[in-house]
Short mmCIF file of C-alpha atoms in Angstrom, two decimals:
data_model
loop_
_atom_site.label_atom_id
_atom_site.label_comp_id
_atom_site.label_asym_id
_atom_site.label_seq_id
_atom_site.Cartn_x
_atom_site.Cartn_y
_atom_site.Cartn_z
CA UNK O 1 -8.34 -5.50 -19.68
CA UNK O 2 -9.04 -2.40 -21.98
CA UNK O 3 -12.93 -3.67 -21.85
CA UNK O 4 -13.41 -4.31 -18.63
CA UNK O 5 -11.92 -0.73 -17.90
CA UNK O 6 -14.62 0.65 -20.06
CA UNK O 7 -17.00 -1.28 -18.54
CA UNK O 8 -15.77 0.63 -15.41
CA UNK O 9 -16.87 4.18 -16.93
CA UNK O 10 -20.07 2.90 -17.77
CA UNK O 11 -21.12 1.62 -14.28
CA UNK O 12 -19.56 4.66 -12.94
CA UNK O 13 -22.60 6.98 -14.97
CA UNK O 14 -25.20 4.28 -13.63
CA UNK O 15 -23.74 5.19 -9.89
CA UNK O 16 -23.59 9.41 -10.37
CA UNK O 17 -27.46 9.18 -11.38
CA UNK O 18 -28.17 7.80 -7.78
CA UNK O 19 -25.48 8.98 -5.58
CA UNK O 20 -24.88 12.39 -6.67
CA UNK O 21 -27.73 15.10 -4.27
CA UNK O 22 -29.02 18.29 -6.36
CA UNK O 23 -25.90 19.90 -4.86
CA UNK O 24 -23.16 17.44 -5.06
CA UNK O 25 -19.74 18.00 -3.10
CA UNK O 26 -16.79 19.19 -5.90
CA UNK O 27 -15.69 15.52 -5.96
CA UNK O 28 -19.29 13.82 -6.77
CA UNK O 29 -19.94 15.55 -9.87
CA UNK O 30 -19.96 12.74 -13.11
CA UNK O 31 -17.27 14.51 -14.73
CA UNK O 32 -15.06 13.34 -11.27
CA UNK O 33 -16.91 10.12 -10.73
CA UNK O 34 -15.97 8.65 -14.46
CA UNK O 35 -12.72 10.12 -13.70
CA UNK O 36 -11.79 8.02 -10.96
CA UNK O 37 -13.69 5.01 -13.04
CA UNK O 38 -11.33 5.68 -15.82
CA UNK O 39 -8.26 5.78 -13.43
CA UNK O 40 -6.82 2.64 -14.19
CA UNK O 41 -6.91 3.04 -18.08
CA UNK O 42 -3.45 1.54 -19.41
CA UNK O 43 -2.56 4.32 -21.89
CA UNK O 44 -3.14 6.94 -19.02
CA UNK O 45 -2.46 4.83 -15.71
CA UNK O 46 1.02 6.33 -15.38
CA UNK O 47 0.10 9.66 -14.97
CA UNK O 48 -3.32 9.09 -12.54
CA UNK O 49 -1.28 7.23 -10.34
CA UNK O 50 1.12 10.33 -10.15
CA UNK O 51 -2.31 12.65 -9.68
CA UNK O 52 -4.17 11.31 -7.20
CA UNK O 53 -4.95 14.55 -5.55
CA UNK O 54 -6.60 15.55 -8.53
CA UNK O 55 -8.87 12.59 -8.40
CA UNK O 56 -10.04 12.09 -5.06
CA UNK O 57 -10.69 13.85 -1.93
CA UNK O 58 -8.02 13.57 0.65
CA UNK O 59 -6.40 14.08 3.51
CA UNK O 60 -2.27 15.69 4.29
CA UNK O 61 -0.20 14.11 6.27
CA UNK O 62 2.24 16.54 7.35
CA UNK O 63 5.81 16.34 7.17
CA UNK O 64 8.23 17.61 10.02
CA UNK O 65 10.36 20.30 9.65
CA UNK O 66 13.76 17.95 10.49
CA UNK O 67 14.42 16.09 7.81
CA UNK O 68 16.40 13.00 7.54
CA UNK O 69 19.52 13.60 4.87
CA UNK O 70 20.17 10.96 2.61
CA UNK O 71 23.48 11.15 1.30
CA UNK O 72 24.11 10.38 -2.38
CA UNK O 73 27.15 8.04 -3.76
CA UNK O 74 25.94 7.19 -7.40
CA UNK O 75 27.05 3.35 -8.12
CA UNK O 76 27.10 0.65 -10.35
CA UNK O 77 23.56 -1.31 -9.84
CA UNK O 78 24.09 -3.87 -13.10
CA UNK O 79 23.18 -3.67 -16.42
CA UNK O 80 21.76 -7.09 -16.92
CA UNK O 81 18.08 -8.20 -16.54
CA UNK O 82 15.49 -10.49 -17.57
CA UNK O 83 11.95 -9.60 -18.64
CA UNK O 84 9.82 -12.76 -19.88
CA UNK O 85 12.60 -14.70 -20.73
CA UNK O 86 14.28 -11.86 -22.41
CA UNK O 87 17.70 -10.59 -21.54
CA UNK O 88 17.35 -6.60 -21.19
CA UNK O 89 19.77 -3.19 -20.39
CA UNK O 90 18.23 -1.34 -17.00
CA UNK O 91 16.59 0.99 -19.22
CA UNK O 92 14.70 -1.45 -21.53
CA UNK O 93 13.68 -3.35 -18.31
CA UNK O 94 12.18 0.14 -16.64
CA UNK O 95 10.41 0.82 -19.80
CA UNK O 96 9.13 -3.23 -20.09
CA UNK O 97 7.87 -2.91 -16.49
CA UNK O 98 5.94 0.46 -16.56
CA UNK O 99 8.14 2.29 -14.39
CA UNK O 100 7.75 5.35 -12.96
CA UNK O 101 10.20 5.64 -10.64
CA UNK O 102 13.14 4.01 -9.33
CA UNK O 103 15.25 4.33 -5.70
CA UNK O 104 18.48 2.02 -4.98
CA UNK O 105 19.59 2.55 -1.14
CA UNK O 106 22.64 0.95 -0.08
CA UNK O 107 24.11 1.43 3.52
CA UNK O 108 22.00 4.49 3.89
CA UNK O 109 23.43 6.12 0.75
CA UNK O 110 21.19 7.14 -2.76
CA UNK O 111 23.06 5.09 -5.13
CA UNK O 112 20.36 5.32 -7.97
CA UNK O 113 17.33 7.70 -8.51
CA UNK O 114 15.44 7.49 -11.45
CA UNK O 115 12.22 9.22 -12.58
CA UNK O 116 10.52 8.54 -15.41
CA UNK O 117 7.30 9.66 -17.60
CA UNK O 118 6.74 12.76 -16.21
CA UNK O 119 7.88 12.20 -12.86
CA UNK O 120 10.12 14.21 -10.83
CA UNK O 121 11.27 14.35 -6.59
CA UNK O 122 7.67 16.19 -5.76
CA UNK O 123 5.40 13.51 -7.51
CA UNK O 124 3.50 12.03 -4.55
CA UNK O 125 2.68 8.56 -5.73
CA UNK O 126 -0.05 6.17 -5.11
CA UNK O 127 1.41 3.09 -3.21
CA UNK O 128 -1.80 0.98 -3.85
CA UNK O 129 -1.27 -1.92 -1.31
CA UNK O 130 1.77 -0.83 0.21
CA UNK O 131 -0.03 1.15 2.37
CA UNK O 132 -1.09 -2.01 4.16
CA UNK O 133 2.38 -2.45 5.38
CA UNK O 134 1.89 1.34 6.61
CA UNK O 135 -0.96 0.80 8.49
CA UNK O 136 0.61 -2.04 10.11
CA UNK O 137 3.17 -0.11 11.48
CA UNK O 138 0.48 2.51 12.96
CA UNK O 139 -1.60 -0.56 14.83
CA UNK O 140 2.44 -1.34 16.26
CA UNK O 141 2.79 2.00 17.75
CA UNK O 142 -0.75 2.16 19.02
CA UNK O 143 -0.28 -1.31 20.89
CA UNK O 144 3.26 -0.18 22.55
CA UNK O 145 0.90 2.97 23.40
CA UNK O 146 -1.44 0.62 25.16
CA UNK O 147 -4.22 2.49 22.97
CA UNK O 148 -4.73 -1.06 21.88
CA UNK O 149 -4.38 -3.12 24.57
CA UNK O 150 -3.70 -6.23 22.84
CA UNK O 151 -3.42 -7.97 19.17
CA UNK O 152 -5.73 -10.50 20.74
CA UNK O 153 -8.49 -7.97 21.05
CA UNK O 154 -11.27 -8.02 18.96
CA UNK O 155 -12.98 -5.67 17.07
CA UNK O 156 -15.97 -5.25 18.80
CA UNK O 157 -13.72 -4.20 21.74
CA UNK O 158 -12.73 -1.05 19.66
CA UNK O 159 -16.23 -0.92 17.70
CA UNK O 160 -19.24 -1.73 19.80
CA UNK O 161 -21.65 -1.05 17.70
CA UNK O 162 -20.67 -3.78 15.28
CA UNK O 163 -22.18 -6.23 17.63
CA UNK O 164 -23.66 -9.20 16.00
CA UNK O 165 -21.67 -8.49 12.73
CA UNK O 166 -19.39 -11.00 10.81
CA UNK O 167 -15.90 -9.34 12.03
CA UNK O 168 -17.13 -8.26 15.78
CA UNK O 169 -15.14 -11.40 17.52
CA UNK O 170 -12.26 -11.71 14.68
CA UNK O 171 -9.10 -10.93 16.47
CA UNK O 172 -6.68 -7.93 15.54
CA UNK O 173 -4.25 -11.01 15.04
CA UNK O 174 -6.10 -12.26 12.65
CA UNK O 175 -7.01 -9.01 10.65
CA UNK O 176 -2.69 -8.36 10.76
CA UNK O 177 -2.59 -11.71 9.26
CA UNK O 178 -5.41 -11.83 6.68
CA UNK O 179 -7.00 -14.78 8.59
CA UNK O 180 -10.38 -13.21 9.11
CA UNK O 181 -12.33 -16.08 8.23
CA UNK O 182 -14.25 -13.34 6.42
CA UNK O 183 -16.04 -14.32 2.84
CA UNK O 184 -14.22 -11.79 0.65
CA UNK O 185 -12.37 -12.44 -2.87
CA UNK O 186 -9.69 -9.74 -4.02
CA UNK O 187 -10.28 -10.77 -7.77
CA UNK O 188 -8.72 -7.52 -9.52
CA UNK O 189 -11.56 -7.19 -12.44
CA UNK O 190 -12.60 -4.21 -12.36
CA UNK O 191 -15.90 -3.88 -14.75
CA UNK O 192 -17.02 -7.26 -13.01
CA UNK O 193 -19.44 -8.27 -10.63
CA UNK O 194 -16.63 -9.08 -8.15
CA UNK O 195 -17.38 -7.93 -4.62
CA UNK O 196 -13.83 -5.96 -5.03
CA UNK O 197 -15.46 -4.27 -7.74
CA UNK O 198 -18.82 -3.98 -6.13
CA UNK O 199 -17.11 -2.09 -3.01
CA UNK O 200 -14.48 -0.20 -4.98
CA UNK O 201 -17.44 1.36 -7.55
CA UNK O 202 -19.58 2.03 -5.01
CA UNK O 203 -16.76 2.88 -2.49
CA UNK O 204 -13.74 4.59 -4.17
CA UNK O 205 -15.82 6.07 -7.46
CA UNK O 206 -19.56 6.67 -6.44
CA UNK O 207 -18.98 7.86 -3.01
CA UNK O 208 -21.68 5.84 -2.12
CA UNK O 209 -20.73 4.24 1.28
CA UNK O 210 -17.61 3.32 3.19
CA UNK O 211 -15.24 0.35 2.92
CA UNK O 212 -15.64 0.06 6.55
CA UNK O 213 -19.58 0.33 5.80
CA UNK O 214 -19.52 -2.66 3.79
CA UNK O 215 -17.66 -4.70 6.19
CA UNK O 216 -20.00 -3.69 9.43
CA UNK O 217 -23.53 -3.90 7.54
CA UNK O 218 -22.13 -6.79 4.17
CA UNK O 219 -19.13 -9.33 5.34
CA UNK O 220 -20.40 -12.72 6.14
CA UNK O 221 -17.90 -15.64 7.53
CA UNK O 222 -16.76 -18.28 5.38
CA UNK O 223 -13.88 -20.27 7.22
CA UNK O 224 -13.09 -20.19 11.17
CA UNK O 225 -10.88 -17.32 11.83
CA UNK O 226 -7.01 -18.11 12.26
CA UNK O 227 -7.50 -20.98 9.56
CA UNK O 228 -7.43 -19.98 6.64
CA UNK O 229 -4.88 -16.81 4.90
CA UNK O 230 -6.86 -14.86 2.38
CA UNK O 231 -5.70 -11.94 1.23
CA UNK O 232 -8.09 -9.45 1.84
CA UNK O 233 -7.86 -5.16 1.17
CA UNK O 234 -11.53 -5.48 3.71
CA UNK O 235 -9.69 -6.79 6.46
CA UNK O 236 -7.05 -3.82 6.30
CA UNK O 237 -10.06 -1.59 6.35
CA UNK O 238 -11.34 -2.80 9.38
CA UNK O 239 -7.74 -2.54 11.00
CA UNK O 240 -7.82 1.00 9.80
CA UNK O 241 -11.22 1.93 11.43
CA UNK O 242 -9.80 0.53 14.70
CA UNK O 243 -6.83 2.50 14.97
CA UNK O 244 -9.34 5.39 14.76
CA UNK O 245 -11.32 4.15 17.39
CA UNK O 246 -8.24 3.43 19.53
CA UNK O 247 -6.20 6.30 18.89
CA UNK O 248 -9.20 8.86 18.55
CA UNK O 249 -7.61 10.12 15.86
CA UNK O 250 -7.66 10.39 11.63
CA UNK O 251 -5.49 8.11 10.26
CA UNK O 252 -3.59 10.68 8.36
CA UNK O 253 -2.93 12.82 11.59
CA UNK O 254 -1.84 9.64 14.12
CA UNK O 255 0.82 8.78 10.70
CA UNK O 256 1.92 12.27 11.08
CA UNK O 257 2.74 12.23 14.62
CA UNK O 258 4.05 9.21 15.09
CA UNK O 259 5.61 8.13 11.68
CA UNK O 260 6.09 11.42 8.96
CA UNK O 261 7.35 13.79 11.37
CA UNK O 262 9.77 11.73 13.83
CA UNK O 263 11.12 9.68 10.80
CA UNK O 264 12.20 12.70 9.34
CA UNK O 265 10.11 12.78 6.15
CA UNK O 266 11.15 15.46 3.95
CA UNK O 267 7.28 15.95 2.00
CA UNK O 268 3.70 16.19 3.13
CA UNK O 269 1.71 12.94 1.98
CA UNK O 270 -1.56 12.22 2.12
CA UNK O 271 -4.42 9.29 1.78
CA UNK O 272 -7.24 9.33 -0.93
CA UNK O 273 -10.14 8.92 0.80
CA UNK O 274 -13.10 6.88 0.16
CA UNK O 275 -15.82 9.52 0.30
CA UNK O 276 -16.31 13.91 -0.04
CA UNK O 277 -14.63 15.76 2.69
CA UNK O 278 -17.19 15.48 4.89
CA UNK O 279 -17.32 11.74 5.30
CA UNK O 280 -14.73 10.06 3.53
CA UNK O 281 -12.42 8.05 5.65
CA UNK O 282 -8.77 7.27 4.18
CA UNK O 283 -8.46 4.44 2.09
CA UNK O 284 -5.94 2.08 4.58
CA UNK O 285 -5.62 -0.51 2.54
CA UNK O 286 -4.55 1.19 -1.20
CA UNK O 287 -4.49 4.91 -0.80
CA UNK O 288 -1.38 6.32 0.80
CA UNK O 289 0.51 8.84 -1.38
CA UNK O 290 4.20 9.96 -1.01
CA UNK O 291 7.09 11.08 -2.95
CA UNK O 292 9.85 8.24 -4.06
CA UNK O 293 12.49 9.59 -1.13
CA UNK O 294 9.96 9.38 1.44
CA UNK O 295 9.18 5.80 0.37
CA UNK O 296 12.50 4.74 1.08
CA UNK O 297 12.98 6.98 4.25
CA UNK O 298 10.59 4.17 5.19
CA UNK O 299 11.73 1.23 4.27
CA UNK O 300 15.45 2.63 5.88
CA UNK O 301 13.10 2.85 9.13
CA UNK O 302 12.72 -0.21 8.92
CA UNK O 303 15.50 -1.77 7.69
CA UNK O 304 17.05 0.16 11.22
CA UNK O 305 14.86 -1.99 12.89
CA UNK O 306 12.25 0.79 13.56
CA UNK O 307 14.83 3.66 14.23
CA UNK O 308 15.62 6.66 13.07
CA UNK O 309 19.12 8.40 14.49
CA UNK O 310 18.41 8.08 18.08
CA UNK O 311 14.26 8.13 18.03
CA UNK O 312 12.83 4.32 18.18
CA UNK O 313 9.60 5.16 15.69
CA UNK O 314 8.26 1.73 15.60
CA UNK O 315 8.77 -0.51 18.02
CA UNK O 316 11.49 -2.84 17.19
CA UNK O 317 9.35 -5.95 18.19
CA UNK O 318 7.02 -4.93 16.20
CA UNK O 319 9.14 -4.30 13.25
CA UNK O 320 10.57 -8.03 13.54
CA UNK O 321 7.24 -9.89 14.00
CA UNK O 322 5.62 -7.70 10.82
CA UNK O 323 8.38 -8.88 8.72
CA UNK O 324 9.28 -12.50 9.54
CA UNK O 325 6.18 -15.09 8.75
CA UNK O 326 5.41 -17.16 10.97
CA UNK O 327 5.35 -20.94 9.79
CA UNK O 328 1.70 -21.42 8.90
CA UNK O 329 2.55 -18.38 6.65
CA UNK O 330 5.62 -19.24 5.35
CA UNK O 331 4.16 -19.18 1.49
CA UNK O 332 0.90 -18.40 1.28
CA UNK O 333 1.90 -17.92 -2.47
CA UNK O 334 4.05 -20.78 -3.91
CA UNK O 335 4.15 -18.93 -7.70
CA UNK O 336 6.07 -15.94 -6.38
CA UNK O 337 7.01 -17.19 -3.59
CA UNK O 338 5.51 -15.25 -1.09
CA UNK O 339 5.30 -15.42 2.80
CA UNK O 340 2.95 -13.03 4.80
CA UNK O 341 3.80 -11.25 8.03
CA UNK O 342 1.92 -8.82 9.59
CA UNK O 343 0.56 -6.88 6.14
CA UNK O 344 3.91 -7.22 4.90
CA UNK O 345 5.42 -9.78 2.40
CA UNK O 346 8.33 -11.84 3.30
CA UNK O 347 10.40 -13.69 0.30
CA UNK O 348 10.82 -17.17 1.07
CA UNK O 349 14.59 -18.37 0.80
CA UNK O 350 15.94 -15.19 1.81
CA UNK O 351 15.86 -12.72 4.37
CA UNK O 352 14.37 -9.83 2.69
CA UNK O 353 10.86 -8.67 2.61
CA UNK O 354 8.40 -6.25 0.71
CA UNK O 355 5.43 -3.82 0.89
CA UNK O 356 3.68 -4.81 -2.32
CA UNK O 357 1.28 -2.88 -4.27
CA UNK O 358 -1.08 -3.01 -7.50
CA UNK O 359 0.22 -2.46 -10.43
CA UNK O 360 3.97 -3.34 -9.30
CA UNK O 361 4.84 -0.97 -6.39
CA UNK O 362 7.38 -2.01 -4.23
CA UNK O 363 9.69 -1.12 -0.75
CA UNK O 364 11.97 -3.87 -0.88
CA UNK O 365 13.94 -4.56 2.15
CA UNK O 366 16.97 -6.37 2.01
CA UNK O 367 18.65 -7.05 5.40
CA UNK O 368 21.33 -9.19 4.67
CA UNK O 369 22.72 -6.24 2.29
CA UNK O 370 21.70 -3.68 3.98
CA UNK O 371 19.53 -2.21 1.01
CA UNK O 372 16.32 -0.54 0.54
CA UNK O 373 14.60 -0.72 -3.27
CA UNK O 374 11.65 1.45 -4.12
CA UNK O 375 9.92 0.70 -7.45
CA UNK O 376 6.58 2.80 -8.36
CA UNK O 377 5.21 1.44 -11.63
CA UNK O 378 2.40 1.52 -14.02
CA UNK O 379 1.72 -1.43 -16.28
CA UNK O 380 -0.97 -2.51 -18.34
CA UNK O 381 -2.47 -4.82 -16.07
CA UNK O 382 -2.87 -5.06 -12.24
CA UNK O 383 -1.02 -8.09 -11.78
CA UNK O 384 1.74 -9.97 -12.82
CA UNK O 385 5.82 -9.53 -12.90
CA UNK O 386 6.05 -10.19 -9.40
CA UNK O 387 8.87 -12.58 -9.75
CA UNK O 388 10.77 -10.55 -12.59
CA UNK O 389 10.76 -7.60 -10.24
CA UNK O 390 11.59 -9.76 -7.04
CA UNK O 391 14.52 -10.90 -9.61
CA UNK O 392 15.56 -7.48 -10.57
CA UNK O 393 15.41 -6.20 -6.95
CA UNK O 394 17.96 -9.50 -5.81
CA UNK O 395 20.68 -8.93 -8.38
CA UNK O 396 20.66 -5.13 -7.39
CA UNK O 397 21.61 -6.14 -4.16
CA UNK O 398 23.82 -8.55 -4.88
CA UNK O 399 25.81 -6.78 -7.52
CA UNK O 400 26.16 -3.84 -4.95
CA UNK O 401 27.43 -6.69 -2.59
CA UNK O 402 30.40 -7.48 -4.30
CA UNK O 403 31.38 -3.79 -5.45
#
């Protein structure tokens, strides 16, 4: 991992000789641009990933001035977990997993809040893919705000000029779904010559173009949408750029009116974006940035079905078909065992579900015990302990079950 990182840097000074003009924006200079290249370092992940803002350009999402109170009743969450086979205090586990930060919700109630490495309540951290399951929840409200008329729209309704392109008749359905049909690998090697890579040097660290750029004027179809699930950050992207289109609006101001300020969100947020100020759009499928409390303010949302005190935020529909797979979708990922909603995981054999991110983030919804886990972590390596976490997140709830 440590060499493909490097290889990472290097590319990044091969990009800054051709993307950065005689005057380059604060954010394009190389110093910045082998910054964000050497973001995912293991030694030093755990403290970009609380630092975003320092990294990237971006954009706020503001934060209300009502805030939702969480009250606090510190309780007994267990003592008792397994790491690789290995039988480990809560502590040791944290440590074992890269953990940043920690959030136990029970029955609306703060019974744990731990931060670690530096950490603390105003750290805005980056959710990585979790902010799929964000987005979702945007394209929900725009749909019950007939700004999109119908999941069964295509793209080309809300983008006309992409025309004749690869995603212009896949359905919003089918984006919600990852069932785009689109040729696209998520292979995490970052150093590579995967098109991940490709679009997140050229993207993310060079400034170069757009995610949504590479998907109008790059994507070519492999399978027949509806088909085929495959997991896919480009198909977010896409979802992202129509919620623009539909809403007429940045996607950090439409989550501001309709989700941080009704919910009661007690902290600005904000999205990296994937370009300089001027042009940079946010990054709706792995750059959403908020503190720990606000995480789980969320998943509380939608644990309460979409509500918040008396204000339905998210449609309650929508909040139900997002989280329950359908059958063709039941486990798209036997290992873990994984289901897929709409951009958010459901956990086959029970009835909880998860935003999932890189690098082990987590909102963990639990409806059957009424609890909300948030787990912000930075490992070595961008996968993996997916099923020690989903195991760590179950006896949680089930020890606060029985006490």
């Amino acid at each position: 991992m440590k060499s493909k990182l490097a290889c990472s840097v290097g590319l990044a000074l091969s990009i800054s000789s051709t993307a950065i003009a005689a005057e380059p924006s604060r954010w394009e200079t190389p110093t910045m641009i082998n910054g964000r290249a050497a973001m995912l370092m293991p030694e030093l992940n755990y403290l970009t990933f609380q630092h975003m803002y320092q990294l990237f350009a971006t954009r706020p999402v503001a934060a209300g001035d009502a805030k939702r109170e969480l009250p606090r009743e510190e309780r007994d969450i267990g003592d008792s977990f397994v790491f690789e086979g290995k039988e480990q205090g809560l502590e040791a586990f944290l440590e074992s997993t890269g953990t940043n930060a920690l959030l136990v919700i029970k029955d609306g109630k703060i019974v744990k809040e731990i931060y670690r490495n530096a950490s603390g309540e105003r750290t805005r951290f980056m959710s990585f893919s979790m902010a799929k399951s964000m987005l979702a929840t945007m394209i929900g409200i725009a749909v019950s705000e007939g700004k999109i008329k119908s999941v069964d729209d295509k793209v080309v309704d809300y983008l006309p000029d992409w025309k004749g392109t690869a995603y212009a008749d896949v359905t919003i359905l089918n984006l919600l779904r990852m069932r785009s049909g689109i040729d696209w690998k998520e292979i995490y090697e970052f150093g590579s010559e995967t098109q991940l890579t490709k679009v997140h040097d050229n993207s993310l660290v060079g400034y170069k173009y757009r995610w949504c750029d590479y998907a109008r004027n790059e994507a070519k179809p492999l399978n027949e949408q509806g088909s085929t699930f495959n997991y896919s950050t480009l198909d977010t992207s896409v979802l992202g750029c129509i919620l623009e289109a539909a809403t007429g609006m940045k996607g950090a101001d439409y989550m501001s009116e309709k989700i941080w300020k009704p919910a009661g969100m007690e902290a600005q947020a904000f999205y990296v974006l994937d370009g300089s100020d001027a042009v940079g759009r946010e990054f709706y499928g792995a750059g959403f940035n908020a503190t720990l409390r606000d995480y789980g303010r969320f998943g509380l949302m939608m644990l309460e079905n979409g509500k918040v005190g008396e204000t339905q935020v998210v449609p309650r529909d929508w909040v139900e078909a997002s989280t329950i797979a359908p059958a063709d979708s039941a486990v798209v990922d036997p290992e873990v065992g994984y289901g897929y909603g709409y951009q958010w995981w459901t956990i086959s054999g029970s009835d909880a579900y998860s935003a999932v991110g890189l690098y082990n983030q987590f909102t963990y919804v639990d409806r059957s015990n009424n609890v909300v886990i948030v787990k912000l972590a930075a490992p070595a390596s961008p996968l993996g302990y997916e099923r020690e976490n989903l195991d760590f997140f179950k006896r949680i709830s089930e020890t606060l079950a029985k006490n």
